[in-house]
């Protein structure tokens, strides 16, 4: 293997050379990052392991461990780029696919070499028209890839991006999670071992393959090396996708997005499977697993939503949990009936018509629903609800007494991400 002499110092890394407009050309991409490196499977997995890279689709799983699990199997089928981006407030994957397609495709092709896959499939949602045309344009000019690459467009919907749902859809079924095991790395696309990764994970892998793990670790912390794409929206001056080093404080993240437009009451960290945190606490945290874990959150798929004082967190949370309940794939009783009951109860709390013990009932139901689905949809949804009831507890009385006159913040529910925002 030949690791290139050195990558970019500091930031941006993934977003280096990004200009307003369309997709970066292959020539511009190669000019910035250099050609696709030649690297053995063993060395690439070693470098990825040393880099500490973890998946950026939400589950935070160590990437090298997944590569190894697939590489150890025989008759590996495909590498699937999971570009579904079903989290409504996330825009990072679409940014990468629509504007920097060669970086993601480099990562996918390198991963295919590492695990012995015969093809690469990029799966995107049907709203991502710009990503599809950028990918098709990019594939058309790449003539040195050792495996074929194709693009598959699938239906939108929150659970459509869950990995078993992606595999099921590509196998000709509905875009619904299946009951695992077998997991995709055991039996996935066309019944063969399959590697499925988020576009950002693969884009990061493409840089690790070029510049090595030591370079990768020059940014970030020992436990959380490198950089991350974060989609910042809500009450900030410049909503969009930003690349920041792990270890950056959340207040610096907000500053990167131009700062708050008004005093903040809370931040939603990690998207709709994430956690509300009071603004005074949240801004003292760093973008680091240790810090986020201390308040019960994870970075999820890299979403941060700022909620201003003028908005109503209870009302916004009621909208989001109603949306999540409606997104249940309708296969598991606890998910279907449990989330619907929780959503109705939170809606009643927000409308001020709830029974005085409704909050306690919701918390009983959330504990009953957790861990009872075939996929993690109900787990993420109840985590969100529990944090909403903790952070917006006082609002429940205000609503019961009819004293909430907050303005709608309009958290996005499906469709285009980052309402009114710009991509970076
Ligand atoms: C309900 C649900 C929705 C998901 N949606 C996405 C998605 O849109 N994109 C994505 O990359 N991962 C999504 N995931 C996570 C995937 O199942 C999987 O962990 C991920 O694609 C693996 O890639 P990574 O290891 O690179 O993160 C979702 C998970 C759940 C439970
Ligand atoms: S837990 Fe919910 S979303 Fe997941 S498979 Fe079951 S019904 Fe579908």
Short mmCIF file of C-alpha atoms in Angstrom, two decimals, residues 25-386:
data_model
loop_
_atom_site.label_atom_id
_atom_site.label_comp_id
_atom_site.label_asym_id
_atom_site.label_seq_id
_atom_site.Cartn_x
_atom_site.Cartn_y
_atom_site.Cartn_z
CA UNK A 25 -15.90 16.93 -10.95
CA UNK A 26 -13.58 13.92 -10.89
CA UNK A 27 -10.66 16.15 -11.91
CA UNK A 28 -11.34 18.60 -9.06
CA UNK A 29 -11.83 15.75 -6.61
CA UNK A 30 -8.56 14.09 -7.65
CA UNK A 31 -6.81 17.46 -7.53
CA UNK A 32 -7.85 17.91 -3.89
CA UNK A 33 -7.52 14.38 -2.49
CA UNK A 34 -5.28 12.60 -5.02
CA UNK A 35 -6.11 9.45 -6.98
CA UNK A 36 -7.83 6.38 -5.58
CA UNK A 37 -5.09 4.66 -3.56
CA UNK A 38 -3.99 1.09 -4.12
CA UNK A 39 -4.28 -0.64 -0.78
CA UNK A 40 -4.48 -4.25 0.37
CA UNK A 41 -7.59 -5.45 2.18
CA UNK A 42 -5.60 -6.31 5.29
CA UNK A 43 -3.86 -2.94 5.47
CA UNK A 44 -7.01 -0.94 4.83
CA UNK A 45 -8.91 -2.68 7.63
CA UNK A 46 -5.91 -2.19 9.93
CA UNK A 47 -5.78 1.53 9.15
CA UNK A 48 -9.52 1.91 9.65
CA UNK A 49 -9.21 0.13 12.98
CA UNK A 50 -6.30 2.34 14.08
CA UNK A 51 -8.22 5.44 13.02
CA UNK A 52 -11.09 4.62 15.41
CA UNK A 53 -13.65 5.41 12.70
CA UNK A 54 -17.22 4.63 13.74
CA UNK A 55 -20.39 4.51 11.65
CA UNK A 56 -22.15 7.81 11.04
CA UNK A 57 -25.63 6.45 10.26
CA UNK A 58 -26.71 6.59 13.91
CA UNK A 59 -25.65 3.30 15.49
CA UNK A 60 -22.05 4.45 16.09
CA UNK A 61 -20.65 0.98 15.37
CA UNK A 62 -16.86 0.56 14.88
CA UNK A 63 -16.35 0.42 11.11
CA UNK A 64 -13.33 -1.90 11.15
CA UNK A 65 -15.25 -4.50 13.13
CA UNK A 66 -17.99 -4.49 10.52
CA UNK A 67 -15.49 -4.68 7.65
CA UNK A 68 -13.83 -7.65 9.33
CA UNK A 69 -17.11 -9.44 10.00
CA UNK A 70 -17.96 -9.29 6.29
CA UNK A 71 -14.41 -9.93 4.99
CA UNK A 72 -14.22 -13.17 6.99
CA UNK A 73 -17.19 -14.60 5.08
CA UNK A 74 -17.21 -16.36 1.76
CA UNK A 75 -19.12 -15.32 -1.36
CA UNK A 76 -19.58 -11.72 -0.23
CA UNK A 77 -22.23 -9.93 -2.30
CA UNK A 78 -22.41 -6.17 -2.25
CA UNK A 79 -21.38 -3.03 -0.47
CA UNK A 80 -24.52 -0.96 0.03
CA UNK A 81 -24.19 2.78 0.53
CA UNK A 82 -27.13 3.63 2.75
CA UNK A 83 -27.98 7.07 1.41
CA UNK A 84 -31.59 6.91 2.58
CA UNK A 85 -31.11 9.76 5.09
CA UNK A 86 -34.53 9.32 6.58
CA UNK A 87 -33.88 11.57 9.58
CA UNK A 88 -35.91 14.66 8.60
CA UNK A 89 -33.51 17.18 10.13
CA UNK A 90 -30.38 15.66 8.57
CA UNK A 91 -28.86 16.95 5.33
CA UNK A 92 -25.27 15.68 5.46
CA UNK A 93 -25.65 12.52 3.38
CA UNK A 94 -27.49 14.33 0.66
CA UNK A 95 -24.78 17.00 0.64
CA UNK A 96 -22.09 14.35 0.22
CA UNK A 97 -23.94 12.41 -2.48
CA UNK A 98 -25.11 15.44 -4.44
CA UNK A 99 -21.96 17.53 -4.20
CA UNK A 100 -19.06 15.20 -3.40
CA UNK A 101 -20.12 11.91 -5.00
CA UNK A 102 -16.57 10.79 -5.89
CA UNK A 103 -15.47 10.86 -2.26
CA UNK A 104 -18.32 8.54 -1.22
CA UNK A 105 -17.82 6.29 -4.25
CA UNK A 106 -14.07 6.06 -3.53
CA UNK A 107 -14.92 4.88 -0.04
CA UNK A 108 -17.46 2.35 -1.31
CA UNK A 109 -15.08 0.92 -3.91
CA UNK A 110 -12.25 0.68 -1.35
CA UNK A 111 -14.59 -1.02 1.12
CA UNK A 112 -15.67 -3.44 -1.61
CA UNK A 113 -11.99 -4.34 -2.15
CA UNK A 114 -11.48 -4.81 1.58
CA UNK A 115 -14.39 -7.23 2.04
CA UNK A 116 -14.24 -8.93 -1.37
CA UNK A 117 -17.61 -7.60 -2.59
CA UNK A 118 -18.59 -7.95 -6.25
CA UNK A 119 -20.55 -4.73 -6.61
CA UNK A 120 -21.52 -1.42 -5.03
CA UNK A 121 -25.13 -0.28 -4.75
CA UNK A 122 -26.01 3.25 -3.66
CA UNK A 123 -29.53 3.42 -2.25
CA UNK A 124 -31.16 6.84 -1.98
CA UNK A 125 -34.65 8.13 -1.25
CA UNK A 126 -36.85 9.25 -4.12
CA UNK A 127 -36.75 12.92 -3.05
CA UNK A 128 -32.98 13.07 -3.50
CA UNK A 129 -33.15 13.95 -7.19
CA UNK A 130 -29.94 15.99 -7.10
CA UNK A 131 -28.06 13.12 -5.48
CA UNK A 132 -29.24 10.66 -8.13
CA UNK A 133 -28.13 12.84 -11.03
CA UNK A 134 -24.79 13.62 -9.35
CA UNK A 135 -24.16 9.92 -8.72
CA UNK A 136 -25.09 8.91 -12.25
CA UNK A 137 -22.82 11.62 -13.67
CA UNK A 138 -19.98 10.53 -11.39
CA UNK A 139 -20.35 6.81 -12.20
CA UNK A 140 -20.31 7.60 -15.94
CA UNK A 141 -16.82 9.14 -15.77
CA UNK A 142 -15.21 6.64 -13.40
CA UNK A 143 -13.55 4.06 -15.63
CA UNK A 144 -11.04 2.55 -13.21
CA UNK A 145 -13.32 1.07 -10.59
CA UNK A 146 -12.77 -2.68 -10.11
CA UNK A 147 -16.46 -3.36 -9.35
CA UNK A 148 -19.67 -2.10 -10.97
CA UNK A 149 -21.62 0.66 -9.19
CA UNK A 150 -25.37 1.20 -9.50
CA UNK A 151 -27.91 3.58 -7.97
CA UNK A 152 -31.27 2.41 -6.62
CA UNK A 153 -34.01 4.84 -5.66
CA UNK A 154 -36.41 3.79 -2.91
CA UNK A 155 -39.44 5.17 -1.07
CA UNK A 156 -39.03 7.75 1.68
CA UNK A 157 -40.09 6.99 5.26
CA UNK A 158 -38.35 7.01 8.64
CA UNK A 159 -37.78 3.27 8.94
CA UNK A 160 -36.89 2.82 5.24
CA UNK A 161 -33.26 3.64 6.12
CA UNK A 162 -32.91 0.92 8.73
CA UNK A 163 -30.38 -1.54 7.33
CA UNK A 164 -32.58 -4.63 7.16
CA UNK A 165 -35.30 -2.52 5.48
CA UNK A 166 -32.77 -1.37 2.87
CA UNK A 167 -31.68 -4.94 2.17
CA UNK A 168 -35.29 -6.16 2.05
CA UNK A 169 -36.17 -3.45 -0.46
CA UNK A 170 -33.15 -4.20 -2.66
CA UNK A 171 -34.15 -7.87 -2.58
CA UNK A 172 -37.51 -6.95 -4.07
CA UNK A 173 -39.56 -6.64 -0.88
CA UNK A 174 -41.19 -3.70 0.89
CA UNK A 175 -38.98 -1.08 2.54
CA UNK A 176 -39.70 -2.53 5.99
CA UNK A 177 -37.30 -3.82 8.64
CA UNK A 178 -37.14 -7.59 8.77
CA UNK A 179 -36.77 -9.67 11.87
CA UNK A 180 -33.04 -10.08 12.47
CA UNK A 181 -30.95 -12.25 12.63
CA UNK A 182 -29.65 -13.01 10.09
CA UNK A 183 -28.07 -9.58 9.95
CA UNK A 184 -26.96 -8.18 6.57
CA UNK A 185 -23.32 -9.14 7.23
CA UNK A 186 -24.47 -12.76 7.52
CA UNK A 187 -27.12 -12.90 4.82
CA UNK A 188 -28.10 -9.70 3.04
CA UNK A 189 -28.43 -8.65 -0.57
CA UNK A 190 -29.32 -11.71 -2.69
CA UNK A 191 -28.73 -13.89 0.36
CA UNK A 192 -25.02 -13.08 0.48
CA UNK A 193 -22.95 -11.40 3.19
CA UNK A 194 -23.37 -7.66 2.67
CA UNK A 195 -21.61 -4.58 3.99
CA UNK A 196 -23.94 -1.65 4.56
CA UNK A 197 -22.50 1.74 5.49
CA UNK A 198 -23.56 5.34 5.73
CA UNK A 199 -22.17 7.73 3.04
CA UNK A 200 -20.24 9.79 5.58
CA UNK A 201 -18.61 6.67 7.00
CA UNK A 202 -17.41 5.75 3.51
CA UNK A 203 -16.24 9.28 2.74
CA UNK A 204 -14.18 9.23 5.96
CA UNK A 205 -12.84 5.78 5.01
CA UNK A 206 -11.73 7.15 1.64
CA UNK A 207 -9.56 9.70 3.44
CA UNK A 208 -8.19 7.18 5.96
CA UNK A 209 -7.22 4.94 3.02
CA UNK A 210 -5.31 7.84 1.42
CA UNK A 211 -3.69 9.56 4.36
CA UNK A 212 -3.68 6.94 7.12
CA UNK A 213 -4.90 6.65 10.67
CA UNK A 214 -2.22 8.89 12.17
CA UNK A 215 -3.35 11.77 9.99
CA UNK A 216 -6.98 10.98 10.82
CA UNK A 217 -6.23 11.24 14.53
CA UNK A 218 -4.63 14.67 14.20
CA UNK A 219 -8.12 16.06 14.79
CA UNK A 220 -10.56 15.17 17.53
CA UNK A 221 -9.92 13.48 20.86
CA UNK A 222 -8.27 10.16 21.71
CA UNK A 223 -11.65 8.48 22.26
CA UNK A 224 -13.39 10.30 19.38
CA UNK A 225 -10.87 10.97 16.65
CA UNK A 226 -11.39 12.89 13.44
CA UNK A 227 -14.14 15.17 12.25
CA UNK A 228 -17.90 14.83 11.85
CA UNK A 229 -20.57 16.36 9.68
CA UNK A 230 -23.27 17.98 11.80
CA UNK A 231 -26.54 19.33 10.43
CA UNK A 232 -27.44 22.33 12.57
CA UNK A 233 -30.91 23.84 12.32
CA UNK A 234 -33.62 25.60 14.30
CA UNK A 235 -32.98 28.94 15.97
CA UNK A 236 -29.56 29.65 14.42
CA UNK A 237 -28.56 32.32 11.93
CA UNK A 238 -27.19 29.98 9.25
CA UNK A 239 -28.68 26.49 9.37
CA UNK A 240 -26.73 23.95 7.35
CA UNK A 241 -24.18 21.16 7.32
CA UNK A 242 -20.88 21.88 9.06
CA UNK A 243 -17.73 19.81 9.44
CA UNK A 244 -16.27 20.05 12.92
CA UNK A 245 -13.64 18.21 14.92
CA UNK A 246 -14.77 15.89 17.67
CA UNK A 247 -14.12 17.62 20.98
CA UNK A 248 -15.57 20.93 19.77
CA UNK A 249 -17.98 22.41 22.30
CA UNK A 250 -21.65 22.53 21.34
CA UNK A 251 -21.57 26.30 21.85
CA UNK A 252 -18.83 26.47 19.19
CA UNK A 253 -21.05 24.33 16.93
CA UNK A 254 -23.82 26.90 17.32
CA UNK A 255 -21.31 29.68 16.64
CA UNK A 256 -20.27 27.90 13.43
CA UNK A 257 -23.89 28.18 12.32
CA UNK A 258 -23.84 31.94 12.94
CA UNK A 259 -25.00 31.72 16.56
CA UNK A 260 -28.53 31.64 17.98
CA UNK A 261 -31.22 33.94 16.62
CA UNK A 262 -32.69 34.31 20.12
CA UNK A 263 -32.00 33.02 23.65
CA UNK A 264 -32.21 29.22 23.57
CA UNK A 265 -34.17 26.98 25.91
CA UNK A 266 -32.97 23.56 24.70
CA UNK A 267 -30.99 21.64 22.10
CA UNK A 268 -32.13 18.43 20.48
CA UNK A 269 -28.99 16.34 20.08
CA UNK A 270 -29.00 13.35 17.70
CA UNK A 271 -32.24 13.94 15.79
CA UNK A 272 -35.61 12.32 16.47
CA UNK A 273 -34.02 9.29 18.08
CA UNK A 274 -32.05 11.77 20.14
CA UNK A 275 -32.40 13.66 23.37
CA UNK A 276 -33.51 17.14 24.43
CA UNK A 277 -30.99 18.83 26.71
CA UNK A 278 -31.53 22.19 28.49
CA UNK A 279 -29.52 24.86 26.66
CA UNK A 280 -27.56 25.86 29.78
CA UNK A 281 -26.31 22.27 30.15
CA UNK A 282 -25.94 21.47 26.47
CA UNK A 283 -23.68 24.37 25.59
CA UNK A 284 -21.15 23.15 28.19
CA UNK A 285 -20.87 19.77 26.46
CA UNK A 286 -18.36 18.78 23.80
CA UNK A 287 -19.00 16.82 20.65
CA UNK A 288 -17.64 13.68 22.32
CA UNK A 289 -19.31 10.42 23.25
CA UNK A 290 -18.22 10.72 26.89
CA UNK A 291 -19.84 14.16 27.30
CA UNK A 292 -22.99 13.27 25.41
CA UNK A 293 -23.40 10.03 27.32
CA UNK A 294 -23.26 11.95 30.61
CA UNK A 295 -26.61 13.54 29.70
CA UNK A 296 -28.02 10.38 28.10
CA UNK A 297 -27.46 11.26 24.44
CA UNK A 298 -25.50 10.16 21.43
CA UNK A 299 -24.65 12.11 18.30
CA UNK A 300 -26.96 9.84 16.29
CA UNK A 301 -26.68 10.80 12.65
CA UNK A 302 -25.15 14.18 13.53
CA UNK A 303 -28.21 16.36 14.01
CA UNK A 304 -28.43 19.39 16.30
CA UNK A 305 -31.61 21.45 16.56
CA UNK A 306 -31.68 24.68 18.58
CA UNK A 307 -34.99 25.52 20.21
CA UNK A 308 -35.49 29.22 20.96
CA UNK A 309 -37.27 30.64 24.02
CA UNK A 310 -40.14 31.76 21.82
CA UNK A 311 -41.01 28.17 20.81
CA UNK A 312 -42.83 25.49 22.76
CA UNK A 313 -40.81 22.32 23.28
CA UNK A 314 -43.85 20.35 24.41
CA UNK A 315 -45.82 21.25 21.32
CA UNK A 316 -42.86 20.50 18.99
CA UNK A 317 -42.23 17.18 20.73
CA UNK A 318 -45.90 16.21 20.38
CA UNK A 319 -45.65 16.83 16.62
CA UNK A 320 -42.47 14.77 16.35
CA UNK A 321 -43.73 11.78 18.35
CA UNK A 322 -46.97 11.78 16.32
CA UNK A 323 -44.79 11.65 13.20
CA UNK A 324 -42.62 8.84 14.59
CA UNK A 325 -45.69 6.82 15.62
CA UNK A 326 -47.08 7.19 12.11
CA UNK A 327 -43.74 5.97 10.69
CA UNK A 328 -43.95 2.61 12.50
CA UNK A 329 -43.71 -0.17 9.95
CA UNK A 330 -46.82 -1.75 11.45
CA UNK A 331 -45.23 -5.10 12.22
CA UNK A 332 -44.69 -5.20 16.00
CA UNK A 333 -47.55 -4.65 18.46
CA UNK A 334 -45.54 -2.70 21.02
CA UNK A 335 -44.33 -0.33 18.33
CA UNK A 336 -47.67 0.13 16.56
CA UNK A 337 -49.99 0.43 19.56
CA UNK A 338 -47.46 1.64 22.12
CA UNK A 339 -46.14 4.56 20.06
CA UNK A 340 -49.63 5.55 18.99
CA UNK A 341 -50.86 5.63 22.61
CA UNK A 342 -47.78 7.59 23.68
CA UNK A 343 -48.24 10.05 20.82
CA UNK A 344 -51.92 10.58 21.69
CA UNK A 345 -51.06 11.15 25.34
CA UNK A 346 -48.25 13.62 24.59
CA UNK A 347 -50.63 15.36 22.17
CA UNK A 348 -53.17 15.64 25.00
CA UNK A 349 -50.51 17.08 27.32
CA UNK A 350 -49.61 19.66 24.68
CA UNK A 351 -53.25 20.54 24.10
CA UNK A 352 -53.81 21.04 27.82
CA UNK A 353 -56.61 18.47 27.94
CA UNK A 354 -54.71 15.62 29.59
CA UNK A 355 -55.58 13.84 32.79
CA UNK A 356 -53.32 15.03 35.68
CA UNK A 357 -51.63 11.59 35.74
CA UNK A 358 -51.06 11.44 31.97
CA UNK A 359 -47.35 12.19 32.26
CA UNK A 360 -46.86 9.21 34.59
CA UNK A 361 -48.82 6.99 32.25
CA UNK A 362 -46.61 8.02 29.31
CA UNK A 363 -43.48 7.18 31.30
CA UNK A 364 -44.90 3.77 32.21
CA UNK A 365 -45.66 3.07 28.56
CA UNK A 366 -42.23 4.18 27.36
CA UNK A 367 -40.59 1.67 29.70
CA UNK A 368 -42.94 -1.04 28.44
CA UNK A 369 -42.26 -0.31 24.76
CA UNK A 370 -38.47 -0.14 25.00
CA UNK A 371 -36.70 -3.13 23.45
CA UNK A 372 -39.95 -4.67 22.22
CA UNK A 373 -39.61 -3.97 18.47
CA UNK A 374 -37.86 -5.94 15.77
CA UNK A 375 -35.85 -2.81 15.00
CA UNK A 376 -34.75 0.12 17.16
CA UNK A 377 -37.52 2.45 16.03
CA UNK A 378 -39.53 2.31 19.26
CA UNK A 379 -36.35 2.59 21.38
CA UNK A 380 -35.33 5.80 19.66
CA UNK A 381 -38.84 7.22 19.84
CA UNK A 382 -39.25 6.60 23.58
CA UNK A 383 -35.83 8.06 24.32
CA UNK A 384 -36.96 11.22 22.58
CA UNK A 385 -40.26 11.33 24.52
CA UNK A 386 -38.66 10.71 27.91
#
